[in-house]
PDB file of C-alpha atoms and ligand atoms in Angstrom:
ATOM      1  CA  MET A 662     105.510 102.443  98.139  1.00 98.00           C
ATOM      2  CA  ILE A 663     105.491  99.086  96.479  1.00 98.00           C
ATOM      3  CA  LYS A 664     108.962  97.798  97.323  1.00 98.00           C
ATOM      4  CA  PRO A 665     111.546  96.393  94.875  1.00 98.00           C
ATOM      5  CA  GLU A 666     110.989  92.654  95.359  1.00 98.00           C
ATOM      6  CA  ALA A 667     107.219  92.977  94.920  1.00 98.00           C
ATOM      7  CA  VAL A 668     107.714  94.994  91.734  1.00 98.00           C
ATOM      8  CA  ALA A 669     110.250  92.439  90.421  1.00 98.00           C
ATOM      9  CA  ALA A 670     107.885  89.565  91.223  1.00 98.00           C
ATOM     10  CA  GLY A 671     105.107  91.153  89.157  1.00 98.00           C
ATOM     11  CA  HIS A 672     102.736  91.865  92.059  1.00 98.00           C
ATOM     12  CA  VAL A 673     102.109  95.543  91.257  1.00 98.00           C
ATOM     13  CA  GLY A 674      98.762  95.124  89.503  1.00 98.00           C
ATOM     14  CA  LYS A 675      97.300  92.889  92.208  1.00 98.00           C
ATOM     15  CA  ILE A 676      98.537  95.181  94.991  1.00 99.00           C
ATOM     16  CA  ILE A 677      97.016  98.256  93.323  1.00 98.00           C
ATOM     17  CA  ASP A 678      93.758  96.294  92.865  1.00 98.00           C
ATOM     18  CA  MET A 679      93.662  95.530  96.598  1.00 98.00           C
ATOM     19  CA  ILE A 680      94.353  99.191  97.447  1.00 98.00           C
ATOM     20  CA  LEU A 681      91.537 100.442  95.183  1.00 98.00           C
ATOM     21  CA  ALA A 682      89.129  97.720  96.326  1.00 98.00           C
ATOM     22  CA  ASN A 683      89.670  98.921  99.896  1.00 98.00           C
ATOM     23  CA  GLY A 684      88.458 102.420  99.147  1.00 98.00           C
ATOM     24  CA  PHE A 685      91.702 104.322  98.565  1.00 98.00           C
ATOM     25  CA  ARG A 686      91.948 106.864  95.749  1.00 98.00           C
ATOM     26  CA  ILE A 687      95.226 107.425  93.896  1.00 98.00           C
ATOM     27  CA  HIS A 688      96.198 111.081  94.319  1.00 98.00           C
ATOM     28  CA  ALA A 689      99.661 110.674  92.689  1.00 98.00           C
ATOM     29  CA  MET A 690     101.717 107.721  91.418  1.00 98.00           C
ATOM     30  CA  ARG A 691     105.144 107.132  89.868  1.00 98.00           C
ATOM     31  CA  TYR A 692     107.460 104.285  88.798  1.00 98.00           C
ATOM     32  CA  THR A 693     110.959 105.260  89.930  1.00 98.00           C
ATOM     33  CA  ARG A 694     114.101 104.036  91.656  1.00 98.00           C
ATOM     34  CA  LEU A 695     115.730 105.310  94.835  1.00 98.00           C
ATOM     35  CA  SER A 696     119.480 105.845  94.832  1.00 98.00           C
ATOM     36  CA  HIS A 697     121.359 104.425  97.796  1.00 97.00           C
ATOM     37  CA  HIS A 698     121.581 107.920  99.235  1.00 97.00           C
ATOM     38  CA  GLU A 699     117.852 108.579  98.766  1.00 97.00           C
ATOM     39  CA  ALA A 700     116.894 105.261 100.369  1.00 97.00           C
ATOM     40  CA  GLY A 701     119.141 106.129 103.316  1.00 96.00           C
ATOM     41  CA  THR A 702     117.433 109.493 103.725  1.00 94.00           C
ATOM     42  CA  PHE A 703     113.949 108.009 103.404  1.00 92.00           C
ATOM     43  CA  TYR A 704     114.574 105.510 106.223  1.00 93.00           C
ATOM     44  CA  ALA A 705     116.877 107.772 108.289  1.00 92.00           C
ATOM     45  CA  VAL A 706     114.685 107.200 111.387  1.00 91.00           C
ATOM     46  CA  HIS A 707     116.094 103.646 111.443  1.00 95.00           C
ATOM     47  CA  LYS A 708     119.764 104.740 111.156  1.00 97.00           C
ATOM     48  CA  GLU A 709     120.713 103.254 114.518  1.00 98.00           C
ATOM     49  CA  ARG A 710     118.914  99.937 113.960  1.00 97.00           C
ATOM     50  CA  PRO A 711     121.002  96.831 113.133  1.00 97.00           C
ATOM     51  CA  PHE A 712     119.074  96.212 109.900  1.00 97.00           C
ATOM     52  CA  TYR A 713     119.567  99.740 108.495  1.00 97.00           C
ATOM     53  CA  GLY A 714     122.342  98.822 106.012  1.00 97.00           C
ATOM     54  CA  GLU A 715     120.390  95.851 104.708  1.00 97.00           C
ATOM     55  CA  LEU A 716     117.215  97.964 104.464  1.00 97.00           C
ATOM     56  CA  VAL A 717     118.920 100.726 102.463  1.00 98.00           C
ATOM     57  CA  ASP A 718     120.616  98.229 100.087  1.00 98.00           C
ATOM     58  CA  TYR A 719     117.285  96.507  99.520  1.00 97.00           C
ATOM     59  CA  MET A 720     115.245  99.673  98.931  1.00 98.00           C
ATOM     60  CA  ALA A 721     117.794 100.845  96.340  1.00 98.00           C
ATOM     61  CA  SER A 722     118.044  97.410  94.680  1.00 98.00           C
ATOM     62  CA  GLY A 723     115.417  98.019  91.994  1.00 98.00           C
ATOM     63  CA  PRO A 724     112.538 100.208  90.878  1.00 98.00           C
ATOM     64  CA  ILE A 725     109.574 100.901  93.115  1.00 98.00           C
ATOM     65  CA  PHE A 726     106.098 102.374  92.768  1.00 98.00           C
ATOM     66  CA  ALA A 727     105.526 105.461  94.898  1.00 98.00           C
ATOM     67  CA  ALA A 728     102.016 106.772  95.498  1.00 98.00           C
ATOM     68  CA  ILE A 729     100.019 109.209  97.532  1.00 98.00           C
ATOM     69  CA  LEU A 730      96.716 107.615  98.544  1.00 98.00           C
ATOM     70  CA  GLU A 731      93.619 109.401  99.729  1.00 98.00           C
ATOM     71  CA  LYS A 732      90.938 108.142 102.114  1.00 98.00           C
ATOM     72  CA  ASP A 733      89.361 109.149 105.416  1.00 98.00           C
ATOM     73  CA  ASN A 734      91.628 107.798 108.145  1.00 98.00           C
ATOM     74  CA  ALA A 735      94.094 106.808 105.405  1.00 98.00           C
ATOM     75  CA  VAL A 736      97.231 106.221 107.494  1.00 98.00           C
ATOM     76  CA  GLU A 737      95.583 103.870 109.962  1.00 98.00           C
ATOM     77  CA  ASP A 738      93.442 102.108 107.360  1.00 98.00           C
ATOM     78  CA  PHE A 739      96.413 101.586 105.029  1.00 98.00           C
ATOM     79  CA  ARG A 740      98.520 100.117 107.804  1.00 98.00           C
ATOM     80  CA  LYS A 741      95.624  97.773 108.564  1.00 98.00           C
ATOM     81  CA  LEU A 742      95.458  96.781 104.887  1.00 98.00           C
ATOM     82  CA  ILE A 743      99.215  96.127 104.589  1.00 98.00           C
ATOM     83  CA  GLY A 744      99.435  94.118 107.835  1.00 98.00           C
ATOM     84  CA  ALA A 745     102.255  93.558 110.317  1.00 98.00           C
ATOM     85  CA  THR A 746     105.879  94.289 109.366  1.00 98.00           C
ATOM     86  CA  ASP A 747     106.671  90.561 109.624  1.00 98.00           C
ATOM     87  CA  PRO A 748     104.436  88.654 107.174  1.00 98.00           C
ATOM     88  CA  ALA A 749     104.472  85.677 109.541  1.00 98.00           C
ATOM     89  CA  GLN A 750     102.456  87.866 111.908  1.00 98.00           C
ATOM     90  CA  ALA A 751     100.315  89.600 109.279  1.00 98.00           C
ATOM     91  CA  GLU A 752      96.607  88.820 109.258  1.00 98.00           C
ATOM     92  CA  GLU A 753      94.892  86.904 106.444  1.00 98.00           C
ATOM     93  CA  GLY A 754      93.723  89.214 103.688  1.00 97.00           C
ATOM     94  CA  THR A 755      96.511  91.761 104.177  1.00 98.00           C
ATOM     95  CA  ILE A 756      98.927  92.759 101.411  1.00 98.00           C
ATOM     96  CA  ARG A 757     101.969  91.575 103.348  1.00 98.00           C
ATOM     97  CA  LYS A 758     100.374  88.218 104.210  1.00 98.00           C
ATOM     98  CA  ARG A 759      99.761  87.670 100.521  1.00 98.00           C
ATOM     99  CA  PHE A 760     102.879  89.162  98.918  1.00 98.00           C
ATOM    100  CA  ALA A 761     105.719  89.751 101.417  1.00 98.00           C
ATOM    101  CA  GLU A 762     108.737  87.440 101.212  1.00 98.00           C
ATOM    102  CA  SER A 763     110.107  88.184 104.684  1.00 98.00           C
ATOM    103  CA  LYS A 764     110.242  90.775 107.466  1.00 97.00           C
ATOM    104  CA  ALA A 765     112.858  92.687 105.459  1.00 97.00           C
ATOM    105  CA  LYS A 766     111.354  92.171 101.977  1.00 98.00           C
ATOM    106  CA  ASN A 767     107.801  92.946 102.955  1.00 98.00           C
ATOM    107  CA  ALA A 768     106.290  94.207  99.693  1.00 98.00           C
ATOM    108  CA  VAL A 769     104.949  97.607 100.726  1.00 98.00           C
ATOM    109  CA  HIS A 770     105.661 100.679 102.803  1.00 98.00           C
ATOM    110  CA  GLY A 771     103.013 102.755 104.542  1.00 98.00           C
ATOM    111  CA  SER A 772     103.502 106.112 106.241  1.00 97.00           C
ATOM    112  CA  ASP A 773     103.159 105.899 110.012  1.00 96.00           C
ATOM    113  CA  SER A 774     101.508 109.304 110.684  1.00 97.00           C
ATOM    114  CA  ASP A 775      99.748 112.115 108.838  1.00 97.00           C
ATOM    115  CA  ALA A 776     102.827 114.302 109.366  1.00 96.00           C
ATOM    116  CA  ASN A 777     105.174 111.716 107.840  1.00 95.00           C
ATOM    117  CA  ALA A 778     102.705 111.039 105.004  1.00 97.00           C
ATOM    118  CA  ALA A 779     102.888 114.740 104.091  1.00 97.00           C
ATOM    119  CA  ILE A 780     106.707 114.722 104.220  1.00 95.00           C
ATOM    120  CA  GLU A 781     107.018 111.497 102.218  1.00 95.00           C
ATOM    121  CA  GLY A 782     104.440 112.636  99.645  1.00 97.00           C
ATOM    122  CA  ALA A 783     106.258 115.914  99.109  1.00 96.00           C
ATOM    123  CA  TYR A 784     109.522 113.985  98.745  1.00 94.00           C
ATOM    124  CA  PHE A 785     108.230 112.178  95.629  1.00 96.00           C
ATOM    125  CA  PHE A 786     105.654 114.523  94.073  1.00 98.00           C
ATOM    126  CA  SER A 787     105.192 118.143  93.135  1.00 98.00           C
ATOM    127  CA  THR A 788     101.774 119.820  93.359  1.00 96.00           C
ATOM    128  CA  ARG A 789     101.183 119.486  89.622  1.00 98.00           C
ATOM    129  CA  GLU A 790     101.546 115.687  89.854  1.00 98.00           C
ATOM    130  CA  CYS A 791      98.753 115.418  92.444  1.00 98.00           C
ATOM    131  CA  TYR A 792      95.098 115.150  91.407  1.00 98.00           C
TER     132      TYR A 792
HETATM  133  P1  LIG J 959     107.464 100.517 106.531  1.00 83.21           P
HETATM  134  O1  LIG J 959     108.012 101.719 107.261  1.00 83.21           O
HETATM  135  O2  LIG J 959     108.348 100.063 105.382  1.00 83.21           O
HETATM  136  O3  LIG J 959     106.035 100.685 106.143  1.00 83.21           O
HETATM  137  P2  LIG J 959     106.919  99.219 109.039  1.00 83.21           P
HETATM  138  O4  LIG J 959     106.460 100.562 109.467  1.00 83.21           O
HETATM  139  O5  LIG J 959     105.955  98.076 109.110  1.00 83.21           O
HETATM  140  O6  LIG J 959     107.452  99.267 107.535  1.00 83.21           O
HETATM  141  P3  LIG J 959     109.407  99.723 110.354  1.00 83.21           P
HETATM  142  O7  LIG J 959     109.645  99.349 111.766  1.00 83.21           O
HETATM  143  O8  LIG J 959     109.159 101.166 110.010  1.00 83.21           O
HETATM  144  O9  LIG J 959     108.218  98.798 109.821  1.00 83.21           O
HETATM  145  O10 LIG J 959     110.635  99.182 109.508  1.00 83.21           O
HETATM  146  C1  LIG J 959     110.914  99.691 108.212  1.00 83.21           C
HETATM  147  C2  LIG J 959     111.330  98.551 107.316  1.00 83.21           C
HETATM  148  O11 LIG J 959     112.581  98.034 107.751  1.00 83.21           O
HETATM  149  C3  LIG J 959     110.403  97.331 107.332  1.00 83.21           C
HETATM  150  O12 LIG J 959     109.272  97.475 106.514  1.00 83.21           O
HETATM  151  C4  LIG J 959     111.332  96.240 106.833  1.00 83.21           C
HETATM  152  O13 LIG J 959     111.501  96.328 105.412  1.00 83.21           O
HETATM  153  C5  LIG J 959     112.640  96.625 107.502  1.00 83.21           C
HETATM  154  N1  LIG J 959     112.792  95.945 108.790  1.00 83.21           N
HETATM  155  C6  LIG J 959     112.139  96.227 109.946  1.00 83.21           C
HETATM  156  N2  LIG J 959     112.524  95.399 110.937  1.00 83.21           N
HETATM  157  C7  LIG J 959     113.455  94.583 110.397  1.00 83.21           C
HETATM  158  C8  LIG J 959     114.250  93.505 110.888  1.00 83.21           C
HETATM  159  N3  LIG J 959     114.184  93.106 112.163  1.00 83.21           N
HETATM  160  N4  LIG J 959     115.102  92.878 110.023  1.00 83.21           N
HETATM  161  C9  LIG J 959     115.199  93.279 108.731  1.00 83.21           C
HETATM  162  N5  LIG J 959     114.476  94.290 108.193  1.00 83.21           N
HETATM  163  C10 LIG J 959     113.623  94.926 109.009  1.00 83.21           C
HETATM  164 MG1  LIG J 960     107.627 102.346 109.206  1.00 83.21          MG
END
């Protein structure tokens, strides 16, 4: 996902360029907005964390780009490309180093396992939207 503040700031094109330049193929993509309830479900693993309320408010605050990306070793390679959660700790050349505003508003989301990538992909896209 490209998160709300990065969409609002006009970074979508540059972020997609970086993703494609790093060998990912777009399998599905959509411009949409999560309701408060949907954002809460999406990040339910963090329900007990102190930042959960802030995270859900933020993820529902504006439209996002959702995508399924394809590549060998995609989960690990995408997390490498996006960089550390906190942009202050993200390496040079990563998406978060370049575009994240803060640890909370950090520009992009990446799935953390193949299993979660499958669940998250199916949450946004039907089979006929995937190519
Ligand atoms: P994502 O799941 O969005 O790809 P991540 O896997 O790098 O990010 P997680 O630990 O899964 O990091 O946290 C999910 C999201 O919650 C972060 O991307 C960030 O937006 C927010 N977040 C994480 N830690 C904090 C924090 N300490 N304070 C505020 N927001 C936070
Ligand atoms: Mg995560």
